[in-house]
Short mmCIF file of C-alpha atoms and ligand atoms in Angstrom, two decimals:
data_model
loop_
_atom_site.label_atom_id
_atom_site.label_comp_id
_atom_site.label_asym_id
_atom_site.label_seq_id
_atom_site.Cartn_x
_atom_site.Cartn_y
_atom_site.Cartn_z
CA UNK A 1 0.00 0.00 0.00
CA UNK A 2 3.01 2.32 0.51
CA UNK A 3 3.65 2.40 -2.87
CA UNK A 4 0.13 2.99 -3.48
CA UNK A 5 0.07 6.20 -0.96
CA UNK A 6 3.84 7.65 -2.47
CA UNK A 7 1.90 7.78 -5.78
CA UNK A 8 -1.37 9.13 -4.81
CA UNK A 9 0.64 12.21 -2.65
CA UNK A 10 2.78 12.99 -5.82
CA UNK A 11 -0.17 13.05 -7.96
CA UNK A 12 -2.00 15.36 -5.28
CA UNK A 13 1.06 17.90 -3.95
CA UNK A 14 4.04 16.90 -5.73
CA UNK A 15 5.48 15.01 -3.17
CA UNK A 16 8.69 13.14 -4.23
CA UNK A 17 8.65 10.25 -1.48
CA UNK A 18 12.45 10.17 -1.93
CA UNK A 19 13.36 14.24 -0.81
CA UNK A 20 11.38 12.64 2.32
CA UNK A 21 12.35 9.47 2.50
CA UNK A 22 10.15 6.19 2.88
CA UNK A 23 10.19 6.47 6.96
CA UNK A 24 8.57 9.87 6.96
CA UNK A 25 5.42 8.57 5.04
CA UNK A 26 5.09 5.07 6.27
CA UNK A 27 5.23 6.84 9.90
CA UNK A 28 2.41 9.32 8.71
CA UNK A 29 0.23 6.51 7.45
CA UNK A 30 0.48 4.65 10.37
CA UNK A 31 -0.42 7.89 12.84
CA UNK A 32 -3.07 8.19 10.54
CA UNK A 33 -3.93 5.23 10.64
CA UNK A 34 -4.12 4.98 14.93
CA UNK A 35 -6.01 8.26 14.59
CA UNK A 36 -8.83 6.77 12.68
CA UNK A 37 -9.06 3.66 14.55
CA UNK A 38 -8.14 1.15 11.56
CA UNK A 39 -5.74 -1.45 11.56
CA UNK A 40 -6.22 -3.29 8.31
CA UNK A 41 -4.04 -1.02 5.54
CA UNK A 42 -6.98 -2.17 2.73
CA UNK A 43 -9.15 -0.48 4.73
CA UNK A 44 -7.20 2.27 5.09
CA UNK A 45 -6.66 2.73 1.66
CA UNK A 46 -10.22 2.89 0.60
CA UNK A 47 -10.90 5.67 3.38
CA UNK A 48 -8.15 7.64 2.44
CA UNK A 49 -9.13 7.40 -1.65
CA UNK A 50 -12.89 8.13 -0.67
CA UNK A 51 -11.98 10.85 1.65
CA UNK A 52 -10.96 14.19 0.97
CA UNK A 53 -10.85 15.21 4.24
CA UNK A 54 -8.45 12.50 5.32
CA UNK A 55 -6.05 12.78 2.32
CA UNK A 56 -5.53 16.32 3.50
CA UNK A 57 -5.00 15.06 6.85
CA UNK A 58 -2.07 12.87 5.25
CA UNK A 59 -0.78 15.74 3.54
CA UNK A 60 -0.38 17.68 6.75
CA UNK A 61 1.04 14.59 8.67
CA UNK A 62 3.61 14.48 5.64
CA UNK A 63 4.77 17.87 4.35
CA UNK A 64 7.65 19.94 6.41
CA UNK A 65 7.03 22.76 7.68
CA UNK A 66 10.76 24.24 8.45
CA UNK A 67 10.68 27.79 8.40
CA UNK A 68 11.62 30.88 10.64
CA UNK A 69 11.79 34.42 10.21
CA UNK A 70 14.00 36.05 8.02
CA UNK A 71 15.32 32.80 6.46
CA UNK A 72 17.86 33.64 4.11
CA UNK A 73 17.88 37.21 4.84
CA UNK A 74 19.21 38.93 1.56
CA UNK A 75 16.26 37.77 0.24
CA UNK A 76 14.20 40.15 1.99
CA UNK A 77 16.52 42.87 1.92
CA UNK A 78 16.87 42.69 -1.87
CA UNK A 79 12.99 42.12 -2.82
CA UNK A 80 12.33 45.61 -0.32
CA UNK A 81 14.89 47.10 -2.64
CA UNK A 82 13.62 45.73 -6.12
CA UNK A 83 9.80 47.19 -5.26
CA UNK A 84 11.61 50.56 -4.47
CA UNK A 85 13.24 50.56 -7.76
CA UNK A 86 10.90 49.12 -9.81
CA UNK A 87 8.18 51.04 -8.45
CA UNK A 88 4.74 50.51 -10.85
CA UNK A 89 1.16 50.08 -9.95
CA UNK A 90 0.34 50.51 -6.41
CA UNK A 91 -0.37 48.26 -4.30
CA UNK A 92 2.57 45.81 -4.97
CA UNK A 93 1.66 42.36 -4.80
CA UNK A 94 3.48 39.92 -3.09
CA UNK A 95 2.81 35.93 -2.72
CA UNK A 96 3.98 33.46 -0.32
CA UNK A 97 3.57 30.32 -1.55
CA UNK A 98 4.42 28.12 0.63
CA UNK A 99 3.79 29.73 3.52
CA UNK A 100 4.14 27.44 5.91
CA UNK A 101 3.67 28.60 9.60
CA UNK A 102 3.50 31.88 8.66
CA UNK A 103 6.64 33.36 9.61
CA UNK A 104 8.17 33.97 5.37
CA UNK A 105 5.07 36.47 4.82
CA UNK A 106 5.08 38.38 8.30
CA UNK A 107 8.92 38.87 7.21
CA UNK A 108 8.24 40.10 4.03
CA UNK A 109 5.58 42.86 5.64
CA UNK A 110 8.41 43.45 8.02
CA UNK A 111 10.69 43.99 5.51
CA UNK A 112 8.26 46.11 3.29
CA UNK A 113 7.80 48.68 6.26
CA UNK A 114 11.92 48.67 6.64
CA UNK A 115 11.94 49.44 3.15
CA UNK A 116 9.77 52.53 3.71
CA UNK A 117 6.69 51.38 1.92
CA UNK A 118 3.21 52.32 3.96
CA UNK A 119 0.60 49.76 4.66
CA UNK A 120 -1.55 50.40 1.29
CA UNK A 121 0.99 50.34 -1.00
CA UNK A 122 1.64 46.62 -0.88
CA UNK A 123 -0.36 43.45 -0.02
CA UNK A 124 0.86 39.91 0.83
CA UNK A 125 -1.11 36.85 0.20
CA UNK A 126 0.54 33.40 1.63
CA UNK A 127 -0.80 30.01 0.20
CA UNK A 128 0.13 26.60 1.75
CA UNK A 129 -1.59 23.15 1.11
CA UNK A 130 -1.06 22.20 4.80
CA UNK A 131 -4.53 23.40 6.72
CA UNK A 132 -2.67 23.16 9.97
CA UNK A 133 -0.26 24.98 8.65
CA UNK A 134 -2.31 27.71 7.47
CA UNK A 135 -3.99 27.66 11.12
CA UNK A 136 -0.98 27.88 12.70
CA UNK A 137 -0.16 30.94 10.45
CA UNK A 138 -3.53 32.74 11.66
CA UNK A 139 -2.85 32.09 14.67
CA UNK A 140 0.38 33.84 14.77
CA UNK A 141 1.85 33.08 17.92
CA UNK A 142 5.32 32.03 17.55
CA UNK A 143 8.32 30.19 19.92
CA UNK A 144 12.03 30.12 20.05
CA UNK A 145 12.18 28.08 16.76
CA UNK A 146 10.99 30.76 14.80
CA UNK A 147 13.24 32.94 15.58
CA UNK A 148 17.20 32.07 14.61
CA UNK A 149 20.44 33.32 13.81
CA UNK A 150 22.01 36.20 16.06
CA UNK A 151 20.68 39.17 14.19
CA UNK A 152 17.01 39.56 15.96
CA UNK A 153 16.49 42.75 16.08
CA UNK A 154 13.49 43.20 14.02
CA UNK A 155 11.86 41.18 17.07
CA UNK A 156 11.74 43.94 19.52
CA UNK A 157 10.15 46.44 16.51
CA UNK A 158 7.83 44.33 15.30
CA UNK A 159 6.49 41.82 18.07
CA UNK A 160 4.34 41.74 21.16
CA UNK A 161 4.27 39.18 24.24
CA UNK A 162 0.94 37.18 23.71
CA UNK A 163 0.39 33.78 25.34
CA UNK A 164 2.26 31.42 24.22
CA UNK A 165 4.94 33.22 22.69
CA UNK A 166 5.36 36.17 20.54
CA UNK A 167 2.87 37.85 18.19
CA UNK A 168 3.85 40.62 15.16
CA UNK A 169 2.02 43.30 16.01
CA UNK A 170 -1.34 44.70 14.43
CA UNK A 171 -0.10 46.51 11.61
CA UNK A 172 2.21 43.29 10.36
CA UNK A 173 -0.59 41.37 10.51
CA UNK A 174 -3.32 43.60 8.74
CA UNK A 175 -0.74 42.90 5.66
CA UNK A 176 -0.93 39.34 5.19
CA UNK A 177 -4.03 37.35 4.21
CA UNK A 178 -3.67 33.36 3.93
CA UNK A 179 -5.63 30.95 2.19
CA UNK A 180 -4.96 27.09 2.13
CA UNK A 181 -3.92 26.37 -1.81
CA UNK A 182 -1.92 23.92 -3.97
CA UNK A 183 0.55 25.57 -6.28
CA UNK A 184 -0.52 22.68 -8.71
CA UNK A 185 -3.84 24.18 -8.90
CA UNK A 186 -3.17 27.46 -9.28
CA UNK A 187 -5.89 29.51 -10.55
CA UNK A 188 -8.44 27.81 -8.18
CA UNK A 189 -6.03 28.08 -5.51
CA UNK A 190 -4.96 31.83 -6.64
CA UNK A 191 -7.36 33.52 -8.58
CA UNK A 192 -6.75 35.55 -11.52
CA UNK A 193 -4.01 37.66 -9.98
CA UNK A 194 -0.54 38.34 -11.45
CA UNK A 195 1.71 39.01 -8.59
CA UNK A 196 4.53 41.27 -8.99
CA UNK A 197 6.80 39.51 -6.31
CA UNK A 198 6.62 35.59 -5.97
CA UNK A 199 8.52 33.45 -3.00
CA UNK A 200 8.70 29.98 -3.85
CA UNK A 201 11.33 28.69 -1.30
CA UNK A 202 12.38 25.51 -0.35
CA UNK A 203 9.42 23.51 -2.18
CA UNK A 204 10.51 22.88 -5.38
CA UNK A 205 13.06 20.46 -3.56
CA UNK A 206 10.86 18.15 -2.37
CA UNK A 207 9.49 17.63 -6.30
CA UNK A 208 10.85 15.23 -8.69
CA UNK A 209 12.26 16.94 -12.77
CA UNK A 210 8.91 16.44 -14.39
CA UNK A 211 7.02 18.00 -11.37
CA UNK A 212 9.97 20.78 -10.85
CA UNK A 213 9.25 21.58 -14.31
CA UNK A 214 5.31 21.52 -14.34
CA UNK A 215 6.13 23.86 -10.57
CA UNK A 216 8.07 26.38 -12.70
CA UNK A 217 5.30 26.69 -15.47
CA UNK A 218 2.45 27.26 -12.83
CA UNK A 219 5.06 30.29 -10.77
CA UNK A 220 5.64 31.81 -14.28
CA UNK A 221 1.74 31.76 -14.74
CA UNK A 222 1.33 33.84 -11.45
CA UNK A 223 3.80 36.20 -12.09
CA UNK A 224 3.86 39.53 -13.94
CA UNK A 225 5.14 39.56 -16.87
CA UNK A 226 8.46 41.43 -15.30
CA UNK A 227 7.91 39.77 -11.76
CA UNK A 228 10.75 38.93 -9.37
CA UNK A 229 10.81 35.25 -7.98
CA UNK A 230 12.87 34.47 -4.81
CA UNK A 231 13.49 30.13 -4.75
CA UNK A 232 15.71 28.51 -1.76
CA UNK A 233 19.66 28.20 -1.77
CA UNK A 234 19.07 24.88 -3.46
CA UNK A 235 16.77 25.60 -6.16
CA UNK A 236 18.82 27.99 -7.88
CA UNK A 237 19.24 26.37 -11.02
CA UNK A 238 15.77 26.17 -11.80
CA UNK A 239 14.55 29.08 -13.21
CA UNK A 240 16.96 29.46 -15.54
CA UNK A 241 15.99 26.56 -17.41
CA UNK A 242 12.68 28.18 -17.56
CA UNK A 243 13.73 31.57 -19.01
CA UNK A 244 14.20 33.57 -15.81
CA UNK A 245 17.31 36.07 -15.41
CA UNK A 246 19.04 36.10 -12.19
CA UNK A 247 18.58 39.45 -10.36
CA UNK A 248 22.61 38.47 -9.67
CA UNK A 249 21.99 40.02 -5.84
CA UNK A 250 24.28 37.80 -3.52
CA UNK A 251 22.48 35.06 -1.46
CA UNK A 252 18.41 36.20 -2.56
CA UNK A 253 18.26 32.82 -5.07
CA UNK A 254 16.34 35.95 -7.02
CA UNK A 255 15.17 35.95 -10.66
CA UNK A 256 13.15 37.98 -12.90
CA UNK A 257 10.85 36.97 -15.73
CA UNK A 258 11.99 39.22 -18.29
CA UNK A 259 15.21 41.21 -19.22
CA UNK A 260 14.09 44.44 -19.21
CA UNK A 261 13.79 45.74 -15.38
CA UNK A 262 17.08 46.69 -13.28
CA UNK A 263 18.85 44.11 -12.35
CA UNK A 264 20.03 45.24 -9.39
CA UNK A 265 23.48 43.74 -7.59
CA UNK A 266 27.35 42.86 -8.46
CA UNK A 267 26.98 43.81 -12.41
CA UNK A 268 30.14 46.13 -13.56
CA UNK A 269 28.40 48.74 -15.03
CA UNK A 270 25.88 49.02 -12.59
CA UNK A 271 27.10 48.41 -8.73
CA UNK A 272 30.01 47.23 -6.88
CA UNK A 273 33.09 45.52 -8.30
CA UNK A 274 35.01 48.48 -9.38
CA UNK A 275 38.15 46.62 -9.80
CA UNK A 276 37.66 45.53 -13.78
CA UNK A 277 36.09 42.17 -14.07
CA UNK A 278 37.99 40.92 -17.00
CA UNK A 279 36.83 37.62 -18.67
CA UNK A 280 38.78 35.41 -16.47
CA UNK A 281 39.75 31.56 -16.90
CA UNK A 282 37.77 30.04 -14.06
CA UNK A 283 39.90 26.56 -13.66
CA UNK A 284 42.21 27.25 -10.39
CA UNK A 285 45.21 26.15 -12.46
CA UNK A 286 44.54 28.94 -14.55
CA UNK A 287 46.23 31.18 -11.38
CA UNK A 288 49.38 29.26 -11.37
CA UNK A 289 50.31 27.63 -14.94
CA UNK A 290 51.17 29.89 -18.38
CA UNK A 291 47.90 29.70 -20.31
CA UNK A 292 48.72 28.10 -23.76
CA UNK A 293 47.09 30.48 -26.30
CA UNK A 294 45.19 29.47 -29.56
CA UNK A 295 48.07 29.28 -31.86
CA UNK A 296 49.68 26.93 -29.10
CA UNK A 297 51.88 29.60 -27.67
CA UNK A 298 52.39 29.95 -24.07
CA UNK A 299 50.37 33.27 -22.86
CA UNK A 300 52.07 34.82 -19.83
CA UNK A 301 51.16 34.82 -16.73
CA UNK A 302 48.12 35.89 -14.94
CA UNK A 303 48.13 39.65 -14.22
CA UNK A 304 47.75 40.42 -10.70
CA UNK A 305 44.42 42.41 -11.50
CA UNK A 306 42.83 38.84 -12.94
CA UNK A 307 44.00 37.52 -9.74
CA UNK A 308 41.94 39.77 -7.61
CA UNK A 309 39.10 39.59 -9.89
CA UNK A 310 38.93 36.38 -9.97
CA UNK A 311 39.73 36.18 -6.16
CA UNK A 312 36.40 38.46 -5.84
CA UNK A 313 34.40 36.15 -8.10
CA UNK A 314 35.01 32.91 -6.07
CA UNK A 315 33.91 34.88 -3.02
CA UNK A 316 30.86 35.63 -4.80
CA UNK A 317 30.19 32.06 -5.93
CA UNK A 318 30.36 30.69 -2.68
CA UNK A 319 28.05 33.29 -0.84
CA UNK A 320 25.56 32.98 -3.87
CA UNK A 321 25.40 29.13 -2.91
CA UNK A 322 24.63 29.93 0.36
CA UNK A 323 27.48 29.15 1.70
CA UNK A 324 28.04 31.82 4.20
CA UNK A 325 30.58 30.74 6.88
CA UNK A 326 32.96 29.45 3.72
CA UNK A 327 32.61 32.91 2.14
CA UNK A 328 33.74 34.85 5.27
CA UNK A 329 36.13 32.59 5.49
CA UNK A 330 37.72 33.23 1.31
CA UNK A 331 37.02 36.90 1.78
CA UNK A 332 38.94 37.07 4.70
CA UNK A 333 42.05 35.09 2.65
CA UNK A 334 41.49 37.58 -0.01
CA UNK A 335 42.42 40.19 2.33
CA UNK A 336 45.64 38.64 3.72
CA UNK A 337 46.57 37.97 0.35
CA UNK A 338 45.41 41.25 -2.11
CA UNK A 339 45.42 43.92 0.80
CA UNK A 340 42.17 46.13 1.49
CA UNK A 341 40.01 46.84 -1.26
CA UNK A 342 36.43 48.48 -1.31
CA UNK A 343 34.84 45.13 -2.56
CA UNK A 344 36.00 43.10 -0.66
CA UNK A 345 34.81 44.45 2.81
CA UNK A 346 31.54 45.29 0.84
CA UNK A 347 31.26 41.49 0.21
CA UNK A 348 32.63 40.61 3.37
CA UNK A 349 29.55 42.86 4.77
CA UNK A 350 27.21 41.05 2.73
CA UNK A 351 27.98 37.64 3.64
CA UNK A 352 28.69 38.96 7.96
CA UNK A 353 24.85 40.54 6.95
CA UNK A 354 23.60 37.47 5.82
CA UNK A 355 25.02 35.20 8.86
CA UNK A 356 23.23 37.52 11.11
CA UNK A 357 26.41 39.44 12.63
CA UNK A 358 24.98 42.45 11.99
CA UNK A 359 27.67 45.08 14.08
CA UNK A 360 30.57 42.85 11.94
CA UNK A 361 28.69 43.81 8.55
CA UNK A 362 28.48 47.52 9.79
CA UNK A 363 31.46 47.83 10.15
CA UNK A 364 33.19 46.46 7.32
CA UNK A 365 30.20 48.04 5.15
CA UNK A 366 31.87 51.20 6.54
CA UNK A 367 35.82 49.80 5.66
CA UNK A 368 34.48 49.66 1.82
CA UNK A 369 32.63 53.49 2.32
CA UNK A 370 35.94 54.59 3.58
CA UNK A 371 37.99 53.24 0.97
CA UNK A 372 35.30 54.52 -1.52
CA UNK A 373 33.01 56.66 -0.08
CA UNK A 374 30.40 56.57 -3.10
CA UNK A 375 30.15 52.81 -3.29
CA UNK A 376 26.77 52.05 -3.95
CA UNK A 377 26.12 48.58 -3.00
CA UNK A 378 27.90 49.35 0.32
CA UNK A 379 25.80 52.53 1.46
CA UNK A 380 22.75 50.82 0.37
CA UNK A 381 23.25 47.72 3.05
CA UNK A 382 24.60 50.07 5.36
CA UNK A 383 21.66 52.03 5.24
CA UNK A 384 19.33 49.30 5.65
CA UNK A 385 20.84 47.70 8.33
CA UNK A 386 20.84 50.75 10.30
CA UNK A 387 17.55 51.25 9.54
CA UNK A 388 16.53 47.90 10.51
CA UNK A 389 18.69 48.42 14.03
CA UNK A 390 16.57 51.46 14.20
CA UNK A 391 18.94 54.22 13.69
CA UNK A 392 16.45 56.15 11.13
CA UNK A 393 18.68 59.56 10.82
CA UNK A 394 22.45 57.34 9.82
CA UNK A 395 20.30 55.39 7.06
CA UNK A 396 18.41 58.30 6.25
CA UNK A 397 21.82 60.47 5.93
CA UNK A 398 23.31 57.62 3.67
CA UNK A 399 20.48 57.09 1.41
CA UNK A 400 20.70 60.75 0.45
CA UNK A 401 24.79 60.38 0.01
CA UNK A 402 23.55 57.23 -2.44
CA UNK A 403 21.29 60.14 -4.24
CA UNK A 404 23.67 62.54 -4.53
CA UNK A 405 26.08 59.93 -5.72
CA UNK A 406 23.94 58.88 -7.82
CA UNK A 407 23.21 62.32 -9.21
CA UNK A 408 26.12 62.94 -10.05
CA UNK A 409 27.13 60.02 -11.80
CA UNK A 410 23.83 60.42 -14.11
CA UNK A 411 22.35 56.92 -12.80
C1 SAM B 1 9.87 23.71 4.07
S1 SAM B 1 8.37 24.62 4.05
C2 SAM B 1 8.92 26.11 3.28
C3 SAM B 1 8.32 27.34 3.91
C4 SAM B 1 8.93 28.68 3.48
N1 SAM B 1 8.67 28.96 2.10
C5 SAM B 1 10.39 28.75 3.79
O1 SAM B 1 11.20 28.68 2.86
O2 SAM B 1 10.75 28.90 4.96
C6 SAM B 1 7.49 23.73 2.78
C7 SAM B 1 5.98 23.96 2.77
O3 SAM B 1 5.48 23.58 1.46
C8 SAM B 1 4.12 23.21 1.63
N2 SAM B 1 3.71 22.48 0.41
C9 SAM B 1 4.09 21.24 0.02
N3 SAM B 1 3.54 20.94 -1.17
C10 SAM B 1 2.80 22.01 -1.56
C11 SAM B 1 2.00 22.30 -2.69
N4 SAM B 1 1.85 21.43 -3.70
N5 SAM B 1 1.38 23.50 -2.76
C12 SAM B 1 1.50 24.41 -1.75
N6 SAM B 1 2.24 24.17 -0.64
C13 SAM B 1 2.90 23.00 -0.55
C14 SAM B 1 4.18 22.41 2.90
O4 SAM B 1 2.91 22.31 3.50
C15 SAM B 1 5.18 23.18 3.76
O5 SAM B 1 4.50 24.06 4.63
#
């Protein structure tokens, strides 16, 4: 019958029993099956294929529910940022789908205030199949386990002390409005909206290639046509098979459905790395060995400036696959071995930001300003984070050094 069940939950939510594993659902069926009082697994079967209210019960006893606020921060930071910049039709709309508990759309309404928008000029709706889920989201009342990493800050601004735990307060809530949903069913689930901001995180894992695939044509279907979608660390190389462009901001997973809006983070012409990013041989022998050129000639040596570009890259790599202790970790050799440079402590920022050691980002955010005072990527982080640690005049003093940067330049 297990084989029977596997089938019937990938048909219904995607479900891949092998992201799970065999234990997970055979120890689901078998709660389930001591909750309804039957012990013969024929019998079960036929209740569960006649029942709709039990196969949802099996679909919350299955799915995971992992989540907590602010996961993956620079995801939040950057899609704040993109619905500044790509400002269009008010209000902006943002989906959540999953959900989960709750705790990915709260941070998003969070994130939207930080970013300076007002309560009508965006609105979040967060899907999950799980109804317990979905309760547990309305309910709103959240422990310990929603809250990780070192950087909680945003608690004290945004929360109240409720029974139970902690609550976001009235205006975070008023934001968010969930509904239970299956992203395989979207317009009955969704309506006829097109969102302008999507968050698919940490689902499209748990699918198998076909259903990945069939996932990515349904998110493209809810999307404007130059919507931003946000996918987990692990489901990066997804969208691109599906025509979306990476945003290219440092640890969001963020992609855009068509070319033509900003993209926003490490691009030359646009943002940080002002040393020249040459077109650089990526193979780490490349650093070390005379390149042999076309006409079989030996090419000479790596110039130091490829060396520190390429240096830069790798650190980039490694923080855009999530990989945040191992980035701090390269930057840091990168500046024992190439010597201070404005991008490097802005990456080193980025990556300190993104582990949650917010004072460490600060202050090598302000290392890159000092080294150049108009770097853009740096005084935008470092005016967000001081935002978010509630120091409204120092972000509101650097956002208008970022204008009048900005001015001048002509961008
Ligand atoms: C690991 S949580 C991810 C939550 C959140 N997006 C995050 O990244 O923290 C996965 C959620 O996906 C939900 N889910 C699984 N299959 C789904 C489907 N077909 N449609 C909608 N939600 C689904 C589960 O109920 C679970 O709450």
């Amino acid at each position: 019958m297990i084989g029977a069940v596997e089938k019937l939950l990938t048909e219904t939510i995607g479900l891949d029993a092998a992201s799970v594993g065999q234990t997970v659902i055979r120890q689901a069926v078998k709660d389930r099956m001591a909750a309804c009082r039957i012990i013969d697994a024929q019998a079960y079967w036929e209740h569960l294929t006649s029942s709709a209210q039990e196969l949802q019960e099996l679909v919350n006893a299955v799915v995971i529910p992992e989540t907590w606020f602010f996961r993956d921060r620079e995801a939040f930071t950057m899609l704040a940022r993109h619905a500044r910049e790509n400002k269009r039709t008010l209000p902006i709309k943002v989906l959540s789908l999953p959900c989960s508990t709750g705790e990915e759309a709260y941070s998003v309404a969070m994130a939207m205030f930080d970013g300076g928008f007002a309560a009508h000029e965006f609105k979040i709706d967060a899907v999950d199949v799980s109804t317990r889920n979905v309760a547990i989201a309305e309910r709103a009342v959240y422990g310990r386990n929603s809250f990780r990493g070192s950087n909680l800050e945003f608690k004290d601004r945004y929360f109240e002390t409720t029974e139970g735990g902690l609550r976001p307060n009235a205006a975070v809530l008023k934001q968010v409005r969930f509904r239970v949903g299956n992203l395989f069913d979207p317009r009955a689930s969704f309506g006829q909206e097109a969102y302008d901001i999507l968050l698919c995180r940490n689902l499209l894992i748990y699918f198998n290639r076909a259903l990945q695939d069939r996932a990515l044509t349904c998110l493209k279907d809810l999307l404007a046509k130059d919507g931003l979608l946000l996918v987990g660390p692990a489901e990066g190389a997804l969208p691109r098979l599906h025509g979306f462009i990476s945003a290219e901001w440092p640890l969001a997973f963020a992609f855009l459905r068509s070319e033509h809006v900003n993209t926003m983070a490490p691009k030359p012409a646009a943002i940080p790395l002002r040393t020249p990013v040459p077109k650089v041989n990526r193979s780490s022998s490349a650093l070390t060995r005379p390149k042999i050129g076309k006409e079989g000639r030996p090419q000479p040596p790596a110039k130091p400036v490829d060396r520190i570009s390429e240096s830069l890259i790798e650190v980039e790599r490694i923080a855009n696959a999530g990989r945040v202790k191992e980035a701090q970790e390269v930057a840091l050799a990168h500046l024992k071995a190439f010597g201070p440079s404005a991008d490097i402590f802005y990456l080193l920022g980025l990556v300190q930001d993104a582990d949650g050691a917010a004072s460490e980002a600060a202050r090598s955010y302000r290392r890159a300003l000092y080294l150049a005072p108009n770097h853009r990527e740096a005084l935008v982080h470092l005016a967000l984070l001081l935002r978010k640690q509630g120091d409204r005049s120092g972000a509101e003093a650097l956002v208008g050094r970022l204008d009048r940067a900005q001015k001048r330049s002509g961008t």
